[in-house]
Amino acid sequence: MAVLVTGGAGYIGSHLCIELLESGYDIIVLDNFSTSSPEALKRVQKIIGRTLRVYNVDLNNKMNLMRIFSKESIDSVIHLAGFKSVGESTSSPLKYYANNITGTINLCEVMEIFNVKKLVFSSSATVYAPTNNHMPISENHPLGAINPYGHTKQIIEDMLRGLYHSSPMWSVSILRYFNPVGAHDSGLIGEDPKGVPTNLLPYIAEVAVGNISTLFVYGNDYPTKDGTGIRDYIHVGDLAKGHKEVLKRTMDTTGFETFNLGTGKGYSVMEMIQAFERVSGKRINYQIKPRRKGDIAFCVADVSKAKNQLGWAAEKDINTMCEDTWRWQKANPSGYKHRNNLSFEKE
Ligand code: WQD
């Protein structure tokens, strides 16, 4: 029986495929390559030394989705596929609602038809309502996404909760990621944002490698130790291990459960700059700019539930996050672009 990984060619997905395969799982990858590269999966194959079963399918094409489930023996799904840019979602909200929500509805309808009711869903800390107190955020924190991307995740969580209550044979696990960073230690796969990165660490890496001259630090007037935003950065390798532990739990039970995936530690923008300078030996030029719309001062996870219920905790520290990011950036200054992007044949 196999695990279907939707969005398996993406940043999180490609690292998850390696973790699952190295742990003995049989996986099938679905990706429409709208925001990812076939090159990432070719590198996953190189790292694990075997060929992946890949379907170039869009979740909004239900017939092709049915074809995968009828052809393969799938017993669980880890659902990562979806658009994930906060900024893009504010300028193109309908694109996000249509893609993320309809795609998930199609997936769940086909899962029901084939009686596959084990689902791990990739959600995000952006579902949480902004808070002014600097306390770590637990899974019980009030929800209140403030952008369409986060709102799609919140709507999907509610939809999946309703699905479970309508049919308690389902086993649904919701994973709320904090700030994924880093790369596989081979330097072969990593974060490959389209265009200019919006997230902090890939942007810093582009400055370090000389692609971009200056980092803009969005606000140093936040009520934090050095005035810059504090976030819970988690290594993508730890995130992948967290998914594996949740999958085990999801397979063994029925129910609806939510877990934060973070480290429980927060670092400011200035601390990330200093860590990257230390690791890379490069000076990161930066300019202080006004706060970025929608940003909050502090977002750090309370990770006690995952520790207590899964026995899982993140292990990689800020230096490893920066070292692995730097190795990937140096070896791939333009990411997967200009590589053999012959896609896997469309199903
Ligand atoms: C981190 C800190 C910025 C860029 C985003 C998404 C969220 C999730 C993780 C998917 C903040 C500062 C950033 C820059 C800066 N993704 N910053 N200059 O906004 O916490 O979360 O990624 O689920 O959905 O919103 O991450 O990396 O953009 O920002 O000063 O060029 O770095 O102000 O304090 P964020 P980020």
Short mmCIF file of C-alpha atoms and ligand atoms in Angstrom, two decimals:
data_model
loop_
_atom_site.label_atom_id
_atom_site.label_comp_id
_atom_site.label_asym_id
_atom_site.label_seq_id
_atom_site.Cartn_x
_atom_site.Cartn_y
_atom_site.Cartn_z
CA MET A 1 0.00 0.00 0.00
CA ALA A 2 1.30 3.48 -0.80
CA VAL A 3 1.17 7.03 0.56
CA LEU A 4 0.06 9.60 -2.01
CA VAL A 5 2.04 12.84 -1.55
CA THR A 6 0.29 15.72 -3.33
CA GLY A 7 2.65 18.60 -4.10
CA GLY A 8 5.56 16.16 -3.77
CA ALA A 9 7.83 18.20 -6.07
CA GLY A 10 7.64 21.28 -3.87
CA TYR A 11 10.06 22.50 -1.21
CA ILE A 12 8.42 20.65 1.69
CA GLY A 13 7.20 17.81 -0.55
CA SER A 14 10.60 16.89 -2.01
CA HIS A 15 12.16 16.71 1.46
CA LEU A 16 9.19 14.68 2.71
CA CYS A 17 9.53 12.18 -0.16
CA ILE A 18 13.14 11.52 0.87
CA GLU A 19 12.19 11.07 4.55
CA LEU A 20 9.35 8.65 3.74
CA LEU A 21 11.35 6.62 1.21
CA GLU A 22 14.37 6.35 3.51
CA SER A 23 11.97 5.14 6.23
CA GLY A 24 10.67 2.34 3.99
CA TYR A 25 7.37 3.84 2.85
CA ASP A 26 6.09 3.25 -0.69
CA ILE A 27 5.06 6.63 -2.08
CA ILE A 28 3.35 8.04 -5.15
CA VAL A 29 3.92 11.67 -6.09
CA LEU A 30 1.27 13.93 -7.59
CA ASP A 31 2.25 17.39 -8.79
CA ASN A 32 1.12 19.70 -11.61
CA PHE A 33 4.46 21.55 -11.52
CA SER A 34 2.67 24.92 -11.55
CA THR A 35 4.95 26.24 -8.79
CA SER A 36 7.57 23.47 -8.63
CA SER A 37 10.18 21.87 -10.88
CA PRO A 38 10.50 18.27 -12.19
CA GLU A 39 14.21 18.77 -11.56
CA ALA A 40 13.51 18.59 -7.82
CA LEU A 41 12.10 15.05 -8.22
CA LYS A 42 14.98 14.03 -10.50
CA ARG A 43 17.29 15.04 -7.65
CA VAL A 44 15.18 13.17 -5.10
CA GLN A 45 15.62 10.08 -7.30
CA LYS A 46 19.37 10.69 -7.34
CA ILE A 47 19.50 11.02 -3.54
CA ILE A 48 17.44 7.89 -2.85
CA GLY A 49 18.85 5.88 -5.76
CA ARG A 50 15.56 4.74 -7.24
CA THR A 51 12.80 5.90 -9.57
CA LEU A 52 9.72 7.60 -8.20
CA ARG A 53 6.17 7.00 -9.43
CA VAL A 54 5.15 10.53 -10.45
CA TYR A 55 1.81 11.74 -11.82
CA ASN A 56 1.75 15.13 -13.53
CA VAL A 57 -1.84 15.82 -12.53
CA ASP A 58 -3.83 18.85 -11.36
CA LEU A 59 -6.12 18.26 -8.38
CA ASN A 60 -8.80 20.19 -10.26
CA ASN A 61 -8.89 17.40 -12.85
CA LYS A 62 -11.01 14.87 -11.04
CA MET A 63 -10.95 12.27 -13.83
CA ASN A 64 -7.16 12.08 -13.74
CA LEU A 65 -7.28 11.90 -9.97
CA MET A 66 -9.70 8.95 -10.20
CA ARG A 67 -7.32 7.28 -12.64
CA ILE A 68 -4.47 7.41 -10.11
CA PHE A 69 -6.58 5.92 -7.32
CA SER A 70 -7.88 3.14 -9.58
CA LYS A 71 -4.41 2.30 -10.86
CA GLU A 72 -2.49 2.47 -7.57
CA SER A 73 -3.06 0.94 -4.13
CA ILE A 74 -3.22 4.07 -1.97
CA ASP A 75 -4.01 3.79 1.74
CA SER A 76 -3.20 7.34 2.90
CA VAL A 77 -2.64 10.85 1.59
CA ILE A 78 -0.33 13.64 2.70
CA HIS A 79 -1.80 16.71 1.06
CA LEU A 80 0.70 19.53 0.44
CA ALA A 81 -0.38 20.75 -3.01
CA GLY A 82 -1.58 24.34 -3.03
CA PHE A 83 -0.55 27.92 -3.70
CA LYS A 84 1.28 29.39 -0.70
CA SER A 85 2.32 32.99 -1.27
CA VAL A 86 0.74 35.39 1.21
CA GLY A 87 1.51 38.38 -1.00
CA GLU A 88 0.16 36.81 -4.19
CA SER A 89 -2.98 35.72 -2.37
CA THR A 90 -3.81 39.32 -1.45
CA SER A 91 -3.58 40.41 -5.09
CA SER A 92 -5.24 37.27 -6.56
CA PRO A 93 -7.56 35.89 -3.85
CA LEU A 94 -9.93 34.01 -6.20
CA LYS A 95 -7.01 32.09 -7.69
CA TYR A 96 -6.16 30.92 -4.16
CA TYR A 97 -9.72 30.03 -3.11
CA ALA A 98 -10.33 28.17 -6.39
CA ASN A 99 -7.07 26.25 -6.40
CA ASN A 100 -6.55 25.42 -2.74
CA ILE A 101 -10.14 24.74 -1.69
CA THR A 102 -11.59 23.13 -4.83
CA GLY A 103 -8.48 20.98 -5.22
CA THR A 104 -8.91 19.69 -1.68
CA ILE A 105 -12.63 19.01 -2.18
CA ASN A 106 -11.85 16.99 -5.32
CA LEU A 107 -9.16 15.05 -3.48
CA CYS A 108 -11.47 14.19 -0.56
CA GLU A 109 -14.33 13.19 -2.87
CA VAL A 110 -12.07 10.78 -4.75
CA MET A 111 -10.62 9.47 -1.48
CA GLU A 112 -14.18 8.70 -0.29
CA ILE A 113 -15.02 6.90 -3.56
CA PHE A 114 -11.99 4.65 -3.08
CA ASN A 115 -12.52 4.34 0.68
CA VAL A 116 -9.19 5.99 1.53
CA LYS A 117 -9.80 7.87 4.78
CA LYS A 118 -6.33 8.57 6.21
CA LEU A 119 -5.36 12.20 5.52
CA VAL A 120 -2.53 14.47 6.73
CA PHE A 121 -3.13 18.09 5.70
CA SER A 122 -0.45 20.75 5.37
CA SER A 123 -1.79 23.84 7.12
CA SER A 124 -0.01 26.92 8.43
CA ALA A 125 0.52 29.15 11.46
CA THR A 126 -1.09 31.91 9.39
CA VAL A 127 -4.48 30.50 10.46
CA TYR A 128 -3.87 31.87 13.95
CA ALA A 129 -5.29 35.29 14.88
CA PRO A 130 -2.49 37.85 15.37
CA THR A 131 -1.55 38.30 19.01
CA ASN A 132 0.19 41.13 20.85
CA ASN A 133 1.36 39.05 23.75
CA HIS A 134 4.68 37.31 23.22
CA MET A 135 3.50 33.91 24.36
CA PRO A 136 4.15 30.76 22.31
CA ILE A 137 1.02 29.87 20.31
CA SER A 138 -0.74 26.60 21.17
CA GLU A 139 -3.17 24.67 18.95
CA ASN A 140 -6.02 26.17 21.01
CA HIS A 141 -5.08 29.75 20.15
CA PRO A 142 -7.98 31.59 18.45
CA LEU A 143 -8.02 31.29 14.65
CA GLY A 144 -8.28 34.36 12.45
CA ALA A 145 -6.27 34.38 9.21
CA ILE A 146 -5.63 37.91 7.94
CA ASN A 147 -4.83 37.06 4.31
CA PRO A 148 -6.53 34.91 1.66
CA TYR A 149 -3.75 32.28 1.68
CA GLY A 150 -4.14 31.70 5.42
CA HIS A 151 -7.92 31.91 5.01
CA THR A 152 -7.89 29.03 2.49
CA LYS A 153 -6.02 26.93 5.05
CA GLN A 154 -8.52 27.87 7.77
CA ILE A 155 -11.51 27.05 5.51
CA ILE A 156 -9.97 23.70 4.54
CA GLU A 157 -9.35 22.85 8.21
CA ASP A 158 -13.03 23.57 8.96
CA MET A 159 -14.12 21.53 5.93
CA LEU A 160 -12.03 18.55 7.03
CA ARG A 161 -13.39 18.81 10.57
CA GLY A 162 -16.91 18.69 9.12
CA LEU A 163 -15.97 15.72 6.93
CA TYR A 164 -14.70 13.82 9.97
CA HIS A 165 -17.85 14.55 11.98
CA SER A 166 -19.99 13.37 9.04
CA SER A 167 -18.03 10.13 8.79
CA PRO A 168 -16.01 9.20 11.90
CA MET A 169 -14.17 6.48 9.98
CA TRP A 170 -11.89 9.29 8.75
CA SER A 171 -8.51 9.92 10.37
CA VAL A 172 -7.50 13.53 9.72
CA SER A 173 -4.35 15.23 11.02
CA ILE A 174 -3.83 18.96 10.53
CA LEU A 175 -0.21 20.22 10.61
CA ARG A 176 0.31 23.93 11.24
CA TYR A 177 3.80 24.83 10.00
CA PHE A 178 5.59 27.82 11.45
CA ASN A 179 8.53 29.04 9.32
CA PRO A 180 10.11 26.23 7.26
CA VAL A 181 13.76 26.92 6.25
CA GLY A 182 16.92 25.03 5.35
CA ALA A 183 17.70 22.30 2.80
CA HIS A 184 18.76 18.66 2.48
CA ASP A 185 22.39 18.32 3.59
CA SER A 186 23.39 17.04 0.12
CA GLY A 187 22.86 20.55 -1.28
CA LEU A 188 20.91 18.95 -4.14
CA ILE A 189 17.42 20.11 -3.14
CA GLY A 190 16.20 23.21 -1.37
CA GLU A 191 13.87 26.18 -1.40
CA ASP A 192 13.46 27.51 -4.96
CA PRO A 193 11.10 30.52 -4.78
CA LYS A 194 9.77 31.90 -8.08
CA GLY A 195 11.32 35.32 -8.73
CA VAL A 196 12.54 37.47 -5.84
CA PRO A 197 12.07 35.61 -2.54
CA THR A 198 9.52 37.10 -0.14
CA ASN A 199 10.66 34.97 2.82
CA LEU A 200 13.61 36.04 4.96
CA LEU A 201 16.15 33.21 4.77
CA PRO A 202 16.09 32.60 0.99
CA TYR A 203 16.38 36.37 0.55
CA ILE A 204 19.40 36.54 2.87
CA ALA A 205 20.97 33.63 0.93
CA GLU A 206 20.50 35.52 -2.37
CA VAL A 207 22.28 38.54 -0.83
CA ALA A 208 25.10 36.30 0.46
CA VAL A 209 25.63 34.71 -2.97
CA GLY A 210 25.58 38.14 -4.66
CA ASN A 211 22.35 37.79 -6.62
CA ILE A 212 20.75 40.67 -4.67
CA SER A 213 22.67 43.61 -3.19
CA THR A 214 20.68 44.56 -0.09
CA LEU A 215 18.23 43.00 2.33
CA PHE A 216 15.36 45.23 3.48
CA VAL A 217 14.63 44.68 7.15
CA TYR A 218 10.93 45.38 7.44
CA GLY A 219 10.66 47.29 10.70
CA ASN A 220 12.94 47.61 13.71
CA ASP A 221 10.31 49.26 15.89
CA TYR A 222 8.49 46.13 17.03
CA PRO A 223 8.22 45.52 20.81
CA THR A 224 10.93 42.82 20.67
CA LYS A 225 14.49 42.48 22.03
CA ASP A 226 16.05 44.24 19.03
CA GLY A 227 12.93 45.75 17.46
CA THR A 228 12.77 43.26 14.56
CA GLY A 229 10.21 40.49 14.00
CA ILE A 230 10.62 37.21 15.85
CA ARG A 231 9.64 33.90 14.18
CA ASP A 232 9.85 30.16 14.88
CA TYR A 233 12.12 28.86 12.09
CA ILE A 234 12.02 25.08 11.67
CA HIS A 235 14.40 23.04 9.49
CA VAL A 236 12.57 21.38 6.59
CA GLY A 237 14.23 18.08 7.56
CA ASP A 238 12.65 18.27 11.01
CA LEU A 239 9.34 19.19 9.39
CA ALA A 240 9.57 16.04 7.22
CA LYS A 241 10.24 13.87 10.28
CA GLY A 242 7.24 15.46 11.99
CA HIS A 243 5.04 14.46 9.04
CA LYS A 244 6.28 10.88 9.27
CA GLU A 245 5.39 10.66 12.98
CA VAL A 246 1.95 12.17 12.35
CA LEU A 247 1.36 9.75 9.45
CA LYS A 248 2.07 6.79 11.75
CA ARG A 249 -0.46 8.14 14.26
CA THR A 250 -3.02 8.88 11.52
CA MET A 251 -2.76 5.31 10.18
CA ASP A 252 -3.28 3.80 13.66
CA THR A 253 -6.45 5.64 14.62
CA THR A 254 -9.51 7.59 13.48
CA GLY A 255 -10.28 11.13 14.56
CA PHE A 256 -9.43 14.75 13.90
CA GLU A 257 -6.25 16.17 15.46
CA THR A 258 -4.17 19.32 15.01
CA PHE A 259 -0.43 19.74 15.66
CA ASN A 260 1.94 22.72 15.56
CA LEU A 261 5.21 21.94 13.80
CA GLY A 262 7.83 24.38 15.06
CA THR A 263 10.80 24.44 17.41
CA GLY A 264 9.29 26.50 20.24
CA LYS A 265 12.27 28.90 19.92
CA GLY A 266 12.07 32.33 18.29
CA TYR A 267 14.76 34.25 16.44
CA SER A 268 14.67 37.89 15.34
CA VAL A 269 15.54 39.10 11.86
CA MET A 270 18.82 40.50 13.18
CA GLU A 271 19.67 37.16 14.82
CA MET A 272 19.06 35.37 11.51
CA ILE A 273 21.31 37.87 9.70
CA GLN A 274 24.07 37.38 12.28
CA ALA A 275 23.74 33.58 12.13
CA PHE A 276 23.98 33.60 8.34
CA GLU A 277 27.01 35.91 8.37
CA ARG A 278 28.67 33.58 10.88
CA VAL A 279 28.00 30.48 8.80
CA SER A 280 28.69 31.92 5.34
CA GLY A 281 31.53 34.30 6.18
CA LYS A 282 29.68 36.82 4.01
CA ARG A 283 28.50 40.26 5.09
CA ILE A 284 24.77 40.75 4.60
CA ASN A 285 24.09 44.36 3.61
CA TYR A 286 20.77 45.52 4.94
CA GLN A 287 18.63 48.63 5.21
CA ILE A 288 15.92 49.24 7.77
CA LYS A 289 12.57 49.89 6.07
CA PRO A 290 9.05 50.48 7.42
CA ARG A 291 7.06 47.48 8.64
CA ARG A 292 5.63 45.15 5.93
CA LYS A 293 1.80 45.15 5.73
CA GLY A 294 0.36 42.15 7.53
CA ASP A 295 3.50 41.34 9.51
CA ILE A 296 3.29 40.72 13.26
CA ALA A 297 5.96 41.14 15.95
CA PHE A 298 6.13 37.63 17.34
CA CYS A 299 5.07 34.18 16.13
CA VAL A 300 6.54 31.20 18.00
CA ALA A 301 4.95 27.77 18.46
CA ASP A 302 4.00 25.99 21.66
CA VAL A 303 5.24 22.55 20.59
CA SER A 304 4.28 20.57 23.71
CA LYS A 305 1.39 18.70 22.05
CA ALA A 306 3.55 17.15 19.31
CA LYS A 307 6.18 16.28 21.91
CA ASN A 308 3.71 14.66 24.30
CA GLN A 309 1.47 12.90 21.76
CA LEU A 310 3.96 12.05 19.00
CA GLY A 311 7.25 11.94 20.85
CA TRP A 312 8.54 14.30 18.15
CA ALA A 313 10.59 17.47 18.59
CA ALA A 314 12.68 19.49 16.13
CA GLU A 315 16.42 18.81 16.51
CA LYS A 316 18.27 21.07 14.06
CA ASP A 317 19.47 24.43 15.34
CA ILE A 318 19.79 27.86 13.68
CA ASN A 319 23.37 27.18 12.56
CA THR A 320 22.35 23.99 10.73
CA MET A 321 19.41 25.84 9.17
CA CYS A 322 21.80 28.49 7.81
CA GLU A 323 24.60 26.01 6.87
CA ASP A 324 22.20 23.82 4.82
CA THR A 325 20.60 26.87 3.18
CA TRP A 326 24.01 28.26 2.27
CA ARG A 327 25.26 24.92 0.81
CA TRP A 328 22.11 24.71 -1.38
CA GLN A 329 22.34 28.37 -2.46
CA LYS A 330 26.06 28.17 -3.36
CA ALA A 331 25.59 24.99 -5.39
CA ASN A 332 22.41 26.29 -7.10
CA PRO A 333 22.62 30.11 -7.43
CA SER A 334 19.54 30.05 -9.70
CA GLY A 335 17.74 27.17 -8.00
CA TYR A 336 16.35 24.57 -10.42
CA LYS A 337 15.96 27.12 -13.20
CA HIS A 338 17.83 26.39 -16.47
CA ARG A 339 17.92 22.73 -15.50
CA ASN A 340 16.51 19.73 -17.32
CA ASN A 341 12.92 20.71 -16.72
CA LEU A 342 11.46 18.06 -18.99
CA SER A 343 8.36 17.38 -17.08
CA PHE A 344 7.09 13.96 -16.16
CA GLU A 345 4.56 12.92 -18.79
CA LYS A 346 1.05 14.25 -18.18
CA GLU A 347 -1.34 11.50 -17.13
C1 WQD B 1 9.95 36.49 8.57
C2 WQD B 1 10.44 37.77 9.24
C3 WQD B 1 9.57 39.77 8.24
C4 WQD B 1 11.65 39.19 4.40
C5 WQD B 1 5.63 33.44 5.85
C6 WQD B 1 4.23 33.21 5.44
C7 WQD B 1 3.66 32.02 6.18
C8 WQD B 1 4.56 30.83 6.13
C9 WQD B 1 6.01 31.17 6.46
C10 WQD B 1 3.53 29.26 4.62
C11 WQD B 1 9.34 38.82 9.41
C12 WQD B 1 11.08 39.69 8.05
C13 WQD B 1 11.18 39.02 5.69
C14 WQD B 1 12.49 40.30 4.09
C15 WQD B 1 12.36 40.98 6.38
N1 WQD B 1 4.49 30.20 4.84
N2 WQD B 1 11.54 39.90 6.66
N3 WQD B 1 12.82 41.16 5.11
O1 WQD B 1 5.95 36.35 7.01
O2 WQD B 1 6.67 35.04 9.09
O3 WQD B 1 5.64 33.83 7.20
O4 WQD B 1 6.40 32.27 5.65
O5 WQD B 1 2.77 28.75 5.37
O6 WQD B 1 2.45 31.75 5.53
O7 WQD B 1 3.48 34.32 5.81
O8 WQD B 1 7.93 34.76 6.96
O9 WQD B 1 10.18 34.90 6.04
O10 WQD B 1 8.39 36.43 5.07
O11 WQD B 1 9.27 36.88 7.37
O12 WQD B 1 12.67 41.79 7.28
O13 WQD B 1 12.95 40.51 2.93
O14 WQD B 1 11.43 38.37 8.40
O15 WQD B 1 9.16 41.10 8.54
O16 WQD B 1 9.58 39.51 10.63
P1 WQD B 1 6.51 35.11 7.62
P2 WQD B 1 8.97 35.74 6.26
#
